[in-house]
PDB file of C-alpha atoms in Angstrom:
ATOM      1  CA  MET A   1       0.418  -0.040  -0.145  1.00 85.00           C
ATOM      2  CA  SER A   2       0.654   3.700  -0.359  1.00 96.00           C
ATOM      3  CA  THR A   3       1.567   6.577   1.699  1.00 98.00           C
ATOM      4  CA  ILE A   4      -0.896   9.513   1.374  1.00 98.00           C
ATOM      5  CA  ILE A   5       0.914  13.141   2.103  1.00 98.00           C
ATOM      6  CA  TYR A   6      -1.297  16.165   1.158  1.00 98.00           C
ATOM      7  CA  LEU A   7       0.121  19.507   0.944  1.00 98.00           C
ATOM      8  CA  ILE A   8      -1.705  22.324   1.911  1.00 98.00           C
ATOM      9  CA  ARG A   9      -1.249  26.212   1.527  1.00 98.00           C
ATOM     10  CA  HIS A  10      -2.854  28.155   3.978  1.00 98.00           C
ATOM     11  CA  SER A  11      -6.048  30.341   2.349  1.00 98.00           C
ATOM     12  CA  ASP A  12      -6.060  34.247   2.090  1.00 97.00           C
ATOM     13  CA  THR A  13      -4.541  36.720   4.802  1.00 96.00           C
ATOM     14  CA  THR A  14      -5.748  39.741   5.276  1.00 93.00           C
ATOM     15  CA  ASP A  15      -4.241  43.340   4.858  1.00 83.00           C
ATOM     16  CA  GLU A  16      -2.971  44.708   7.901  1.00 72.00           C
ATOM     17  CA  LEU A  17      -3.391  48.507   6.846  1.00 67.00           C
ATOM     18  CA  GLY A  18      -2.118  51.599  10.181  1.00 59.00           C
ATOM     19  CA  ILE A  19      -0.008  51.277  13.588  1.00 54.00           C
ATOM     20  CA  ARG A  20       2.006  47.993  14.563  1.00 55.00           C
ATOM     21  CA  ASN A  21       3.459  47.952  17.293  1.00 57.00           C
ATOM     22  CA  THR A  22       7.226  48.858  17.221  1.00 56.00           C
ATOM     23  CA  ASN A  23       8.533  46.103  19.338  1.00 63.00           C
ATOM     24  CA  GLU A  24       8.136  43.681  16.850  1.00 73.00           C
ATOM     25  CA  THR A  25      10.322  42.757  14.502  1.00 84.00           C
ATOM     26  CA  SER A  26       8.990  41.667  10.911  1.00 83.00           C
ATOM     27  CA  GLN A  27       9.558  37.697  10.993  1.00 90.00           C
ATOM     28  CA  ILE A  28       7.061  37.859  14.414  1.00 88.00           C
ATOM     29  CA  ILE A  29       4.747  40.125  12.142  1.00 86.00           C
ATOM     30  CA  ASN A  30       4.620  37.598   9.525  1.00 89.00           C
ATOM     31  CA  GLU A  31       3.641  34.493  12.050  1.00 94.00           C
ATOM     32  CA  LYS A  32       0.653  36.342  13.344  1.00 93.00           C
ATOM     33  CA  GLU A  33      -1.306  37.606  10.447  1.00 95.00           C
ATOM     34  CA  ILE A  34      -4.123  36.975  10.029  1.00 96.00           C
ATOM     35  CA  LEU A  35      -6.454  34.683   7.663  1.00 97.00           C
ATOM     36  CA  SER A  36      -9.027  36.916   6.111  1.00 97.00           C
ATOM     37  CA  ILE A  37     -13.121  36.148   5.869  1.00 97.00           C
ATOM     38  CA  LYS A  38     -12.518  34.904   2.627  1.00 97.00           C
ATOM     39  CA  GLY A  39      -9.893  33.050   3.874  1.00 98.00           C
ATOM     40  CA  GLU A  40     -11.800  31.127   6.544  1.00 98.00           C
ATOM     41  CA  LYS A  41     -14.266  30.371   4.541  1.00 98.00           C
ATOM     42  CA  ASP A  42     -12.062  29.310   1.849  1.00 98.00           C
ATOM     43  CA  SER A  43     -11.049  26.796   4.605  1.00 98.00           C
ATOM     44  CA  ASN A  44     -13.695  25.074   5.479  1.00 98.00           C
ATOM     45  CA  LYS A  45     -15.112  25.023   2.181  1.00 98.00           C
ATOM     46  CA  LEU A  46     -11.944  23.322   1.664  1.00 98.00           C
ATOM     47  CA  SER A  47     -11.300  21.089   4.488  1.00 98.00           C
ATOM     48  CA  LYS A  48     -14.946  19.495   2.955  1.00 98.00           C
ATOM     49  CA  ASN A  49     -13.260  18.330  -0.003  1.00 98.00           C
ATOM     50  CA  LYS A  50     -13.833  14.668  -0.424  1.00 97.00           C
ATOM     51  CA  GLU A  51      -9.461  13.951  -0.353  1.00 98.00           C
ATOM     52  CA  LEU A  52      -9.248  14.939   3.173  1.00 98.00           C
ATOM     53  CA  GLU A  53     -11.830  11.967   4.434  1.00 96.00           C
ATOM     54  CA  ASN A  54     -10.394   9.412   6.950  1.00 95.00           C
ATOM     55  CA  ILE A  55      -6.856  11.467   7.270  1.00 98.00           C
ATOM     56  CA  ASP A  56      -5.262   9.492   9.893  1.00 98.00           C
ATOM     57  CA  VAL A  57      -2.510  13.126  11.357  1.00 98.00           C
ATOM     58  CA  LEU A  58      -2.730  16.209  10.948  1.00 98.00           C
ATOM     59  CA  TRP A  59       0.361  18.447  10.670  1.00 98.00           C
ATOM     60  CA  SER A  60       0.642  22.521  10.738  1.00 98.00           C
ATOM     61  CA  SER A  61       3.464  24.873  10.591  1.00 98.00           C
ATOM     62  CA  SER A  62       3.579  27.569  13.457  1.00 98.00           C
ATOM     63  CA  TYR A  63       1.746  30.416  12.152  1.00 98.00           C
ATOM     64  CA  VAL A  64      -1.060  31.692  13.035  1.00 98.00           C
ATOM     65  CA  ARG A  65      -2.705  31.764   9.175  1.00 98.00           C
ATOM     66  CA  ALA A  66      -1.982  27.975   8.860  1.00 98.00           C
ATOM     67  CA  LYS A  67      -3.456  26.345  11.704  1.00 98.00           C
ATOM     68  CA  GLN A  68      -5.809  27.949  10.968  1.00 98.00           C
ATOM     69  CA  THR A  69      -6.428  26.558   7.429  1.00 98.00           C
ATOM     70  CA  ALA A  70      -5.850  23.086   9.142  1.00 98.00           C
ATOM     71  CA  LYS A  71      -8.611  23.879  12.220  1.00 98.00           C
ATOM     72  CA  TYR A  72     -10.963  23.150  10.114  1.00 98.00           C
ATOM     73  CA  ILE A  73      -9.864  19.470   9.362  1.00 98.00           C
ATOM     74  CA  ALA A  74      -8.204  18.976  12.304  1.00 98.00           C
ATOM     75  CA  SER A  75     -13.540  19.456  13.167  1.00 98.00           C
ATOM     76  CA  ILE A  76     -14.181  17.358   9.987  1.00 97.00           C
ATOM     77  CA  ASN A  77     -11.769  14.356  10.979  1.00 98.00           C
ATOM     78  CA  ASN A  78     -11.826  14.916  14.456  1.00 97.00           C
ATOM     79  CA  LEU A  79      -8.352  14.960  14.530  1.00 98.00           C
ATOM     80  CA  GLN A  80      -5.511  16.582  16.637  1.00 97.00           C
ATOM     81  CA  LEU A  81      -3.159  18.974  15.421  1.00 98.00           C
ATOM     82  CA  ASN A  82       0.198  18.444  15.408  1.00 98.00           C
ATOM     83  CA  ILE A  83       3.290  21.564  15.249  1.00 98.00           C
ATOM     84  CA  ASP A  84       6.282  21.972  13.941  1.00 98.00           C
ATOM     85  CA  GLU A  85       8.450  23.798  13.056  1.00 98.00           C
ATOM     86  CA  ARG A  86       9.775  22.731  10.011  1.00 98.00           C
ATOM     87  CA  LEU A  87       7.173  23.671   8.060  1.00 98.00           C
ATOM     88  CA  ASN A  88       7.093  26.795   8.013  1.00 98.00           C
ATOM     89  CA  GLU A  89       7.511  29.346   5.318  1.00 97.00           C
ATOM     90  CA  ARG A  90      11.321  30.336   4.629  1.00 95.00           C
ATOM     91  CA  LYS A  91      12.100  32.895   6.246  1.00 95.00           C
ATOM     92  CA  LEU A  92      13.505  36.530   5.078  1.00 91.00           C
ATOM     93  CA  GLY A  93      15.274  38.449   7.274  1.00 92.00           C
ATOM     94  CA  ASN A  94      16.326  41.129   7.255  1.00 91.00           C
ATOM     95  CA  LEU A  95      14.162  43.562   4.724  1.00 87.00           C
ATOM     96  CA  GLU A  96      16.899  46.140   3.322  1.00 91.00           C
ATOM     97  CA  GLU A  97      18.622  43.698   1.883  1.00 92.00           C
ATOM     98  CA  ILE A  98      15.792  41.881   0.228  1.00 91.00           C
ATOM     99  CA  ALA A  99      15.138  44.854  -1.222  1.00 91.00           C
ATOM    100  CA  GLU A 100      19.121  45.970  -2.205  1.00 93.00           C
ATOM    101  CA  PHE A 101      18.864  42.117  -4.323  1.00 91.00           C
ATOM    102  CA  MET A 102      15.532  42.884  -5.038  1.00 92.00           C
ATOM    103  CA  LYS A 103      15.606  46.319  -7.213  1.00 91.00           C
ATOM    104  CA  ASP A 104      17.164  44.840 -10.351  1.00 89.00           C
ATOM    105  CA  LYS A 105      15.077  41.854 -10.702  1.00 88.00           C
ATOM    106  CA  LYS A 106      11.924  41.695 -12.391  1.00 81.00           C
ATOM    107  CA  THR A 107       9.604  40.982  -9.927  1.00 83.00           C
ATOM    108  CA  ARG A 108       8.402  41.939  -6.915  1.00 82.00           C
ATOM    109  CA  ASP A 109       7.723  38.132  -6.163  1.00 85.00           C
ATOM    110  CA  VAL A 110      10.479  36.469  -3.178  1.00 88.00           C
ATOM    111  CA  SER A 111      10.118  33.769  -3.670  1.00 87.00           C
ATOM    112  CA  GLU A 112       9.938  33.548  -7.422  1.00 87.00           C
ATOM    113  CA  VAL A 113      14.061  34.667  -7.458  1.00 88.00           C
ATOM    114  CA  GLN A 114      15.064  32.409  -4.815  1.00 93.00           C
ATOM    115  CA  LEU A 115      13.992  29.890  -7.494  1.00 90.00           C
ATOM    116  CA  ILE A 116      16.391  31.591  -9.324  1.00 90.00           C
ATOM    117  CA  PHE A 117      19.162  31.552  -6.988  1.00 92.00           C
ATOM    118  CA  PRO A 118      19.286  29.672  -4.061  1.00 94.00           C
ATOM    119  CA  LYS A 119      21.780  30.082  -2.615  1.00 95.00           C
ATOM    120  CA  PHE A 120      20.883  33.819  -1.671  1.00 94.00           C
ATOM    121  CA  LYS A 121      19.916  34.974   1.497  1.00 94.00           C
ATOM    122  CA  THR A 122      20.278  37.195   3.766  1.00 93.00           C
ATOM    123  CA  SER A 123      22.353  37.535   6.875  1.00 93.00           C
ATOM    124  CA  ASP A 124      19.871  36.070   9.071  1.00 93.00           C
ATOM    125  CA  GLY A 125      17.097  35.150   6.349  1.00 94.00           C
ATOM    126  CA  GLU A 126      17.335  30.955   4.872  1.00 96.00           C
ATOM    127  CA  SER A 127      17.379  30.096   1.961  1.00 96.00           C
ATOM    128  CA  LEU A 128      15.469  28.371  -0.869  1.00 97.00           C
ATOM    129  CA  GLU A 129      18.856  24.767  -0.170  1.00 97.00           C
ATOM    130  CA  GLU A 130      18.440  25.136   3.282  1.00 98.00           C
ATOM    131  CA  THR A 131      14.115  25.245   3.224  1.00 98.00           C
ATOM    132  CA  LYS A 132      14.015  22.319   1.031  1.00 98.00           C
ATOM    133  CA  ARG A 133      17.014  20.961   2.994  1.00 98.00           C
ATOM    134  CA  ARG A 134      14.591  21.260   6.360  1.00 98.00           C
ATOM    135  CA  MET A 135      11.343  20.750   5.441  1.00 98.00           C
ATOM    136  CA  LEU A 136      12.430  17.617   2.722  1.00 98.00           C
ATOM    137  CA  ASP A 137      13.412  16.196   6.126  1.00 98.00           C
ATOM    138  CA  PHE A 138      10.406  16.306   7.425  1.00 98.00           C
ATOM    139  CA  ILE A 139       8.536  14.991   4.580  1.00 98.00           C
ATOM    140  CA  ILE A 140      11.030  11.344   5.448  1.00 98.00           C
ATOM    141  CA  GLU A 141      10.133  11.597   9.164  1.00 98.00           C
ATOM    142  CA  ILE A 142       6.798  11.218   8.808  1.00 98.00           C
ATOM    143  CA  LEU A 143       7.063   8.736   5.687  1.00 98.00           C
ATOM    144  CA  GLU A 144       8.841   6.555   7.962  1.00 97.00           C
ATOM    145  CA  LYS A 145       6.177   6.495  11.879  1.00 98.00           C
ATOM    146  CA  TYR A 146       3.497   7.280   9.471  1.00 98.00           C
ATOM    147  CA  LYS A 147       3.875   4.199   7.192  1.00 97.00           C
ATOM    148  CA  GLU A 148       0.632   4.188   4.801  1.00 97.00           C
ATOM    149  CA  LYS A 149      -0.989   6.706   6.284  1.00 98.00           C
ATOM    150  CA  ARG A 150      -3.248   9.205   5.070  1.00 98.00           C
ATOM    151  CA  ILE A 151      -1.454  12.836   6.268  1.00 98.00           C
ATOM    152  CA  ALA A 152      -2.570  16.186   5.484  1.00 98.00           C
ATOM    153  CA  VAL A 153       0.357  19.079   6.446  1.00 98.00           C
ATOM    154  CA  VAL A 154      -0.226  22.780   5.545  1.00 98.00           C
ATOM    155  CA  SER A 155       2.627  24.626   4.779  1.00 98.00           C
ATOM    156  CA  HIS A 156       3.215  28.169   3.143  1.00 98.00           C
ATOM    157  CA  GLY A 157       3.547  28.758  -0.433  1.00 96.00           C
ATOM    158  CA  GLY A 158       8.277  29.280  -0.342  1.00 95.00           C
ATOM    159  CA  SER A 159       8.876  26.226   1.173  1.00 97.00           C
ATOM    160  CA  ILE A 160       6.002  23.716  -0.970  1.00 98.00           C
ATOM    161  CA  LYS A 161       7.842  25.112  -3.314  1.00 97.00           C
ATOM    162  CA  PHE A 162      11.245  24.070  -2.641  1.00 97.00           C
ATOM    163  CA  LEU A 163      10.102  21.101  -1.394  1.00 98.00           C
ATOM    164  CA  LEU A 164       8.808  20.578  -5.333  1.00 98.00           C
ATOM    165  CA  LEU A 165      11.967  20.546  -6.564  1.00 97.00           C
ATOM    166  CA  ASN A 166      12.954  18.137  -5.450  1.00 97.00           C
ATOM    167  CA  TRP A 167      10.936  15.931  -7.520  1.00 98.00           C
ATOM    168  CA  CYS A 168       9.667  19.313 -10.112  1.00 97.00           C
ATOM    169  CA  ILE A 169      11.318  20.875 -12.500  1.00 96.00           C
ATOM    170  CA  LEU A 170      10.962  24.772 -12.579  1.00 93.00           C
ATOM    171  CA  ASN A 171       9.971  25.418 -16.414  1.00 92.00           C
ATOM    172  CA  ASN A 172      10.775  29.085 -18.833  1.00 88.00           C
ATOM    173  CA  SER A 173       7.718  30.974 -17.103  1.00 85.00           C
ATOM    174  CA  LYS A 174       9.772  30.185 -13.305  1.00 85.00           C
ATOM    175  CA  LYS A 175       6.359  27.553 -12.847  1.00 90.00           C
ATOM    176  CA  LEU A 176       7.568  23.855 -11.138  1.00 96.00           C
ATOM    177  CA  GLU A 177       5.969  21.128 -13.092  1.00 97.00           C
ATOM    178  CA  TYR A 178       5.720  17.423 -12.352  1.00 97.00           C
ATOM    179  CA  LYS A 179       5.554  15.181 -15.200  1.00 96.00           C
ATOM    180  CA  GLY A 180       4.456  18.144 -17.449  1.00 94.00           C
ATOM    181  CA  ARG A 181       1.351  18.902 -15.347  1.00 95.00           C
ATOM    182  CA  MET A 182       2.038  22.477 -13.791  1.00 96.00           C
ATOM    183  CA  LEU A 183       1.728  23.048 -10.133  1.00 97.00           C
ATOM    184  CA  ASN A 184      -0.295  26.224  -9.212  1.00 95.00           C
ATOM    185  CA  ILE A 185       0.356  27.393  -5.136  1.00 96.00           C
ATOM    186  CA  THR A 186      -1.119  29.186  -4.700  1.00 95.00           C
ATOM    187  CA  SER A 187      -3.831  30.656  -1.049  1.00 96.00           C
ATOM    188  CA  PRO A 188      -4.827  27.811  -0.937  1.00 97.00           C
ATOM    189  CA  CYS A 189      -4.062  25.069  -2.684  1.00 97.00           C
ATOM    190  CA  LEU A 190      -4.234  21.196  -2.567  1.00 98.00           C
ATOM    191  CA  LEU A 191      -2.173  18.558  -3.865  1.00 98.00           C
ATOM    192  CA  LYS A 192      -1.561  14.702  -2.761  1.00 98.00           C
ATOM    193  CA  LEU A 193       1.903  13.436  -3.564  1.00 98.00           C
ATOM    194  CA  THR A 194       1.650   9.514  -3.049  1.00 98.00           C
ATOM    195  CA  PHE A 195       4.747   7.334  -1.667  1.00 98.00           C
ATOM    196  CA  SER A 196       6.341   3.913  -2.015  1.00 97.00           C
ATOM    197  CA  ASP A 197       7.779   3.735   1.158  1.00 93.00           C
ATOM    198  CA  LYS A 198      10.195   6.971   0.354  1.00 95.00           C
ATOM    199  CA  LYS A 199       9.610   7.309  -3.069  1.00 97.00           C
ATOM    200  CA  LEU A 200       7.041  10.115  -4.586  1.00 98.00           C
ATOM    201  CA  ILE A 201       5.491   7.282  -7.986  1.00 98.00           C
ATOM    202  CA  ASP A 202       2.864  10.128  -8.218  1.00 98.00           C
ATOM    203  CA  LEU A 203       2.030  14.100  -7.690  1.00 98.00           C
ATOM    204  CA  ILE A 204      -1.105  15.749  -8.458  1.00 98.00           C
ATOM    205  CA  GLN A 205      -3.080  18.847  -8.043  1.00 98.00           C
ATOM    206  CA  VAL A 206      -6.312  17.981  -5.341  1.00 98.00           C
ATOM    207  CA  ILE A 207      -7.268  21.570  -5.777  1.00 96.00           C
TER     208      ILE A 207
END
């Protein structure tokens, strides 16, 4: 039998304007970002997808928006929510250093730029390669622990993209492809990864 991992990107978040707590770093602010009303509705709808019926175990990053997305899956499947920081979004770090690196790039999407420059990171941030490594370490661990189970994992756009580079190619449009099928890592998205032991044998986008 196979082991199924459902890899989920959290739902849409709320845009915030105004004065922030000046004692909070950009990293802390990022970790506390919450779902929008649309994001809550989308998360509820996502949890009712037939693919997410009879999940055996549920994992999420420690970020608020990921846990808010996962809570609906937990409720429908009557599961405890497990947290692992290896599922967190890659740490951007110093925003001034990011801005300096991005100023001559054709895109404002930092994740896309990191796909092209996998070793780039700020002085206190993470590179694509580092994020990819910790994400894969988590996947290998749960494949060993939950063999032949159905596992839901809620994470983030950058981290998911970087993990998928273990099995996907990056096409000319800087999009991920698996066996000729292009993947669109939106908020939310639902990917079904089928493993035989620790070998990926199929990857399809459900949502």
